Amino acid sequence: MTGLRSTATYAALAAATVGFAASIASLVDSLGAAPSFCAASGCATVRQSEWAHPAGVPMPVFGVAFFAAMLVLAVVPRPRLRLAGAIAGGVFALLLIAVQAFVIDAWCKLCLVADSSALATLAAVAVGATTLAPKRALAALPVAVGTVLLLRLWAAPPGLPDLPDGTPDFVQREQRPGEVTIVEFVDFECPFCRKMASELDVAIADAGPVRLVRKMVPFPIHHGALPAALAWCCADAQGKGDAMAHALFTAPPSQLTTEGCEAIAASVGVDLVRYRKDLADPATRARITADLTDAAHAQVTALPTMFIGGDRIVGAELDHDDLAAEIRSARP
């Protein structure tokens, strides 16, 4: 193996390994309740775009599959297949970069790492990367683990400082003197959130009035979650947030489409002219992005999650009596 071919071979292996790690990190963020690797606004915007789930498949799945294939081809003596795969991956990476630049108008750090890795893989294979012995290719394993750890440190934003009692400071800022404030992270399609919503309604009716602050955390795997979150933001802007939330939680999940959510909005008395204007306003999506950032800072990793006063409650195990007791204990 000549010097140039040897360098290209190991460069192709390294690039595919880094891209594989970045794609896994992106997939974790796409499937989680809140991002673990990148909660920056650009990452959140790209993750919530229609390009993020072609045919319902999270885009990082394609990255994981491509880089896994290139790692396998690194030890298989099929140079033509290796080159064809590298070309396909490089062209797709250029397309995704163009989509971020000209369609979504936002940049995802993890996506850029993966796309750049695909282009680097293509360059190395085109220069003359050849087949590696399987034992040498095992060097990719520690590189992948190290890359994931580095991405975790680089892409994730620093957490907001917590108060001594462990309550995130943005939750503390929502508190008002003399009343109980509940900060609730919501996915309107999540079956556990729906169960908790019905229990919380009964608890509030039993324990007295509360101030309820909802933050949108639409799971990418729930196709109706983002349309519902956007619809709720538009209704909330007209003072119809509570009625809209109840209607969205009780509607069949199949109705949580753009058209279905508009019909739900009309049923609770929302002005549809203003609703459509707000729906097209980038500020509405920005609000959801900000909520996702708050969820990441609060280390929300499962739904439902809520804060009653300063106490964190995770999961839907509590019934309405338990929730009512929590509300009473938080009342000044």
Short mmCIF file of C-alpha atoms in Angstrom, two decimals, residues 44-295:
data_model
loop_
_atom_site.label_atom_id
_atom_site.label_comp_id
_atom_site.label_asym_id
_atom_site.label_seq_id
_atom_site.Cartn_x
_atom_site.Cartn_y
_atom_site.Cartn_z
CA ALA A 44 -34.14 22.21 16.92
CA THR A 45 -35.39 24.02 13.80
CA VAL A 46 -33.88 21.43 11.46
CA ARG A 47 -35.15 18.59 13.64
CA GLN A 48 -38.72 19.92 13.51
CA SER A 49 -38.75 20.60 9.76
CA GLU A 50 -40.62 18.41 7.28
CA TRP A 51 -37.24 17.32 5.86
CA ALA A 52 -36.33 15.67 9.15
CA HIS A 53 -38.72 12.72 8.67
CA PRO A 54 -39.12 11.73 5.00
CA ALA A 55 -41.86 9.11 4.74
CA GLY A 56 -41.97 9.07 8.53
CA VAL A 57 -38.36 7.85 8.87
CA PRO A 58 -36.00 10.02 10.97
CA MET A 59 -33.33 11.40 8.63
CA PRO A 60 -30.44 10.25 10.88
CA VAL A 61 -31.44 6.64 10.14
CA PHE A 62 -30.14 7.14 6.60
CA GLY A 63 -26.89 8.54 7.96
CA VAL A 64 -26.41 5.62 10.33
CA ALA A 65 -27.11 3.16 7.50
CA PHE A 66 -24.78 4.92 5.04
CA PHE A 67 -21.80 5.20 7.38
CA ALA A 68 -22.30 1.65 8.67
CA ALA A 69 -22.21 0.45 5.06
CA MET A 70 -19.02 2.42 4.39
CA LEU A 71 -17.39 0.93 7.49
CA VAL A 72 -18.27 -2.56 6.27
CA LEU A 73 -17.01 -1.76 2.77
CA ALA A 74 -13.73 -0.60 4.29
CA VAL A 75 -12.87 -4.26 4.95
CA VAL A 76 -14.57 -5.80 1.91
CA PRO A 77 -12.57 -5.93 -1.35
CA ARG A 78 -15.25 -4.28 -3.48
CA PRO A 79 -13.66 -1.02 -4.68
CA ARG A 80 -16.34 -0.20 -7.24
CA LEU A 81 -19.13 -0.68 -4.73
CA ARG A 82 -17.17 1.39 -2.19
CA LEU A 83 -16.80 4.23 -4.70
CA ALA A 84 -20.46 4.06 -5.75
CA GLY A 85 -21.57 4.22 -2.12
CA ALA A 86 -19.24 7.13 -1.37
CA ILE A 87 -20.53 9.07 -4.40
CA ALA A 88 -24.16 8.50 -3.39
CA GLY A 89 -23.44 9.61 0.17
CA GLY A 90 -21.50 12.69 -0.95
CA VAL A 91 -24.23 13.82 -3.35
CA PHE A 92 -26.88 13.31 -0.66
CA ALA A 93 -24.77 15.28 1.81
CA LEU A 94 -24.53 18.21 -0.61
CA LEU A 95 -28.31 18.11 -1.06
CA LEU A 96 -28.87 18.21 2.71
CA ILE A 97 -26.45 21.12 3.11
CA ALA A 98 -28.34 23.00 0.38
CA VAL A 99 -31.67 22.26 2.10
CA GLN A 100 -30.39 23.71 5.38
CA ALA A 101 -29.00 26.77 3.61
CA PHE A 102 -31.82 27.60 1.21
CA VAL A 103 -34.99 25.84 2.42
CA ILE A 104 -34.91 25.50 6.20
CA ASP A 105 -32.61 28.51 6.68
CA ALA A 106 -31.07 26.98 9.79
CA TRP A 107 -27.98 24.92 10.57
CA CYS A 108 -27.77 21.79 12.69
CA LYS A 109 -24.29 21.18 14.13
CA LEU A 110 -24.62 17.40 14.14
CA CYS A 111 -25.97 17.38 10.59
CA LEU A 112 -23.01 19.43 9.41
CA VAL A 113 -20.58 17.01 11.05
CA ALA A 114 -22.29 14.06 9.36
CA ASP A 115 -22.54 15.79 5.97
CA SER A 116 -18.91 16.93 6.10
CA SER A 117 -17.89 13.39 7.03
CA ALA A 118 -19.72 12.01 4.00
CA LEU A 119 -17.89 14.45 1.72
CA ALA A 120 -14.57 13.60 3.38
CA THR A 121 -15.32 9.90 2.90
CA LEU A 122 -15.99 10.50 -0.80
CA ALA A 123 -12.75 12.47 -1.20
CA ALA A 124 -10.68 9.77 0.49
CA VAL A 125 -12.24 6.94 -1.52
CA ALA A 126 -11.82 8.90 -4.76
CA VAL A 127 -8.13 9.49 -4.01
CA GLY A 128 -7.57 5.77 -3.72
CA ALA A 129 -8.64 4.32 -0.38
CA THR A 130 -8.21 0.58 -0.46
CA THR A 131 -9.33 -2.37 1.64
CA LEU A 132 -8.24 -2.63 5.27
CA ALA A 133 -7.67 -5.77 7.28
CA PRO A 134 -10.54 -6.28 9.73
CA LYS A 135 -8.20 -6.08 12.74
CA ARG A 136 -6.97 -2.67 11.66
CA ALA A 137 -10.51 -1.49 11.03
CA LEU A 138 -11.35 -2.23 14.68
CA ALA A 139 -9.50 0.99 15.44
CA ALA A 140 -12.76 2.69 14.42
CA LEU A 141 -14.48 1.53 17.62
CA PRO A 142 -12.62 3.75 20.13
CA VAL A 143 -12.72 6.59 17.62
CA ALA A 144 -16.52 6.30 17.45
CA VAL A 145 -16.88 6.25 21.23
CA GLY A 146 -14.53 9.21 21.62
CA THR A 147 -16.36 11.13 18.91
CA VAL A 148 -19.72 10.67 20.63
CA LEU A 149 -18.26 11.98 23.88
CA LEU A 150 -16.70 14.96 22.13
CA LEU A 151 -19.96 15.73 20.34
CA ARG A 152 -21.76 15.64 23.67
CA LEU A 153 -19.37 18.24 25.04
CA TRP A 154 -19.29 20.39 21.89
CA ALA A 155 -22.87 20.44 20.62
CA ALA A 156 -24.89 20.50 23.82
CA PRO A 157 -25.39 23.95 25.34
CA PRO A 158 -24.41 24.56 28.95
CA GLY A 159 -27.28 24.01 31.36
CA LEU A 160 -28.95 26.89 33.07
CA PRO A 161 -27.88 27.28 36.67
CA ASP A 162 -30.30 25.67 39.11
CA LEU A 163 -31.40 27.05 42.43
CA PRO A 164 -30.26 25.24 45.57
CA ASP A 165 -33.47 23.22 45.63
CA GLY A 166 -32.77 21.88 42.14
CA THR A 167 -35.54 23.80 40.39
CA PRO A 168 -34.47 25.13 36.97
CA ASP A 169 -34.31 28.91 37.06
CA PHE A 170 -36.80 29.40 34.19
CA VAL A 171 -39.35 27.41 36.25
CA GLN A 172 -38.60 29.60 39.23
CA ARG A 173 -39.16 32.73 37.13
CA GLU A 174 -42.66 31.51 36.27
CA GLN A 175 -43.72 31.46 39.93
CA ARG A 176 -46.09 34.18 41.13
CA PRO A 177 -46.67 35.30 44.72
CA GLY A 178 -49.77 33.84 46.34
CA GLU A 179 -50.59 31.23 43.68
CA VAL A 180 -49.50 27.78 42.56
CA THR A 181 -47.82 27.64 39.15
CA ILE A 182 -47.53 24.41 37.19
CA VAL A 183 -45.01 24.27 34.34
CA GLU A 184 -46.01 21.36 32.10
CA PHE A 185 -44.06 19.95 29.14
CA VAL A 186 -46.55 18.78 26.53
CA ASP A 187 -46.80 16.46 23.53
CA PHE A 188 -50.45 16.36 22.50
CA GLU A 189 -50.15 12.96 20.81
CA CYS A 190 -48.23 11.25 23.63
CA PRO A 191 -50.62 8.73 25.26
CA PHE A 192 -49.02 9.25 28.68
CA CYS A 193 -49.39 13.03 28.40
CA ARG A 194 -53.05 12.50 27.50
CA LYS A 195 -53.58 10.33 30.57
CA MET A 196 -51.85 12.87 32.79
CA ALA A 197 -53.90 15.74 31.29
CA SER A 198 -57.18 14.08 32.27
CA GLU A 199 -55.92 13.42 35.81
CA LEU A 200 -54.58 16.97 36.12
CA ASP A 201 -57.92 18.47 35.08
CA VAL A 202 -59.67 16.61 37.91
CA ALA A 203 -56.92 17.54 40.38
CA ILE A 204 -57.14 21.24 39.54
CA ALA A 205 -60.93 21.17 39.90
CA ASP A 206 -60.51 19.53 43.30
CA ALA A 207 -57.54 21.48 44.71
CA GLY A 208 -58.46 24.91 43.47
CA PRO A 209 -57.21 27.26 40.76
CA VAL A 210 -53.61 27.15 39.55
CA ARG A 211 -51.58 29.02 36.98
CA LEU A 212 -50.73 26.53 34.23
CA VAL A 213 -47.78 27.21 31.91
CA ARG A 214 -47.46 24.81 28.99
CA LYS A 215 -44.25 24.23 27.07
CA MET A 216 -44.32 22.38 23.77
CA VAL A 217 -42.10 19.30 23.41
CA PRO A 218 -43.41 17.57 20.26
CA PHE A 219 -41.79 14.15 19.86
CA PRO A 220 -40.54 13.73 16.25
CA ILE A 221 -41.86 10.14 16.25
CA HIS A 222 -45.41 11.48 16.78
CA HIS A 223 -46.52 12.80 13.41
CA GLY A 224 -49.32 14.89 14.88
CA ALA A 225 -47.30 16.39 17.72
CA LEU A 226 -45.76 19.30 15.82
CA PRO A 227 -48.97 20.38 13.99
CA ALA A 228 -50.76 20.22 17.35
CA ALA A 229 -48.04 22.23 19.10
CA LEU A 230 -48.13 24.92 16.41
CA ALA A 231 -51.94 25.02 16.55
CA TRP A 232 -51.89 25.37 20.33
CA CYS A 233 -49.43 28.28 20.13
CA CYS A 234 -51.71 30.07 17.66
CA ALA A 235 -54.76 29.48 19.85
CA ASP A 236 -52.91 30.50 22.99
CA ALA A 237 -51.98 33.80 21.33
CA GLN A 238 -55.74 34.50 21.22
CA GLY A 239 -56.31 33.52 24.86
CA LYS A 240 -57.74 30.12 23.92
CA GLY A 241 -54.85 28.01 25.17
CA ASP A 242 -56.73 26.03 27.82
CA ALA A 243 -59.70 25.21 25.59
CA MET A 244 -57.39 24.29 22.71
CA ALA A 245 -55.24 22.06 24.92
CA HIS A 246 -58.30 20.17 26.16
CA ALA A 247 -59.58 19.75 22.60
CA LEU A 248 -56.21 18.55 21.30
CA PHE A 249 -55.73 16.08 24.13
CA THR A 250 -59.17 14.56 23.58
CA ALA A 251 -59.14 14.53 19.77
CA PRO A 252 -58.26 11.26 18.02
CA PRO A 253 -54.51 11.24 17.18
CA SER A 254 -55.40 10.80 13.51
CA GLN A 255 -57.03 14.26 13.62
CA LEU A 256 -53.78 15.97 14.64
CA THR A 257 -52.90 17.09 11.14
CA THR A 258 -52.58 20.65 9.90
CA GLU A 259 -56.14 20.56 8.55
CA GLY A 260 -57.51 18.69 11.54
CA CYS A 261 -55.93 21.08 14.03
CA GLU A 262 -57.43 24.04 12.20
CA ALA A 263 -60.85 22.41 12.51
CA ILE A 264 -60.23 21.89 16.22
CA ALA A 265 -59.20 25.55 16.55
CA ALA A 266 -62.42 26.63 14.86
CA SER A 267 -64.43 24.46 17.26
CA VAL A 268 -63.05 26.36 20.30
CA GLY A 269 -63.77 29.77 18.79
CA VAL A 270 -60.37 30.77 17.42
CA ASP A 271 -60.28 33.54 14.81
CA LEU A 272 -59.08 31.53 11.80
CA VAL A 273 -57.79 34.54 9.85
CA ARG A 274 -55.41 35.44 12.64
CA TYR A 275 -54.75 31.74 13.31
CA ARG A 276 -53.51 31.18 9.74
CA LYS A 277 -51.38 34.31 9.89
CA ASP A 278 -49.77 33.22 13.15
CA LEU A 279 -49.28 29.69 11.83
CA ALA A 280 -47.17 31.07 8.97
CA ASP A 281 -45.22 33.40 11.27
CA PRO A 282 -41.68 32.08 12.02
CA ALA A 283 -42.11 33.40 15.57
CA THR A 284 -44.54 30.54 16.27
CA ARG A 285 -41.94 27.90 15.46
CA ALA A 286 -39.37 29.95 17.38
CA ARG A 287 -41.57 29.66 20.45
CA ILE A 288 -41.50 25.87 20.19
CA THR A 289 -37.73 25.94 19.68
CA ALA A 290 -37.39 27.98 22.88
CA ASP A 291 -39.57 25.46 24.74
CA LEU A 292 -37.39 22.60 23.49
CA THR A 293 -34.31 24.44 24.73
CA ASP A 294 -35.93 24.86 28.15
CA ALA A 295 -36.72 21.14 28.17
#
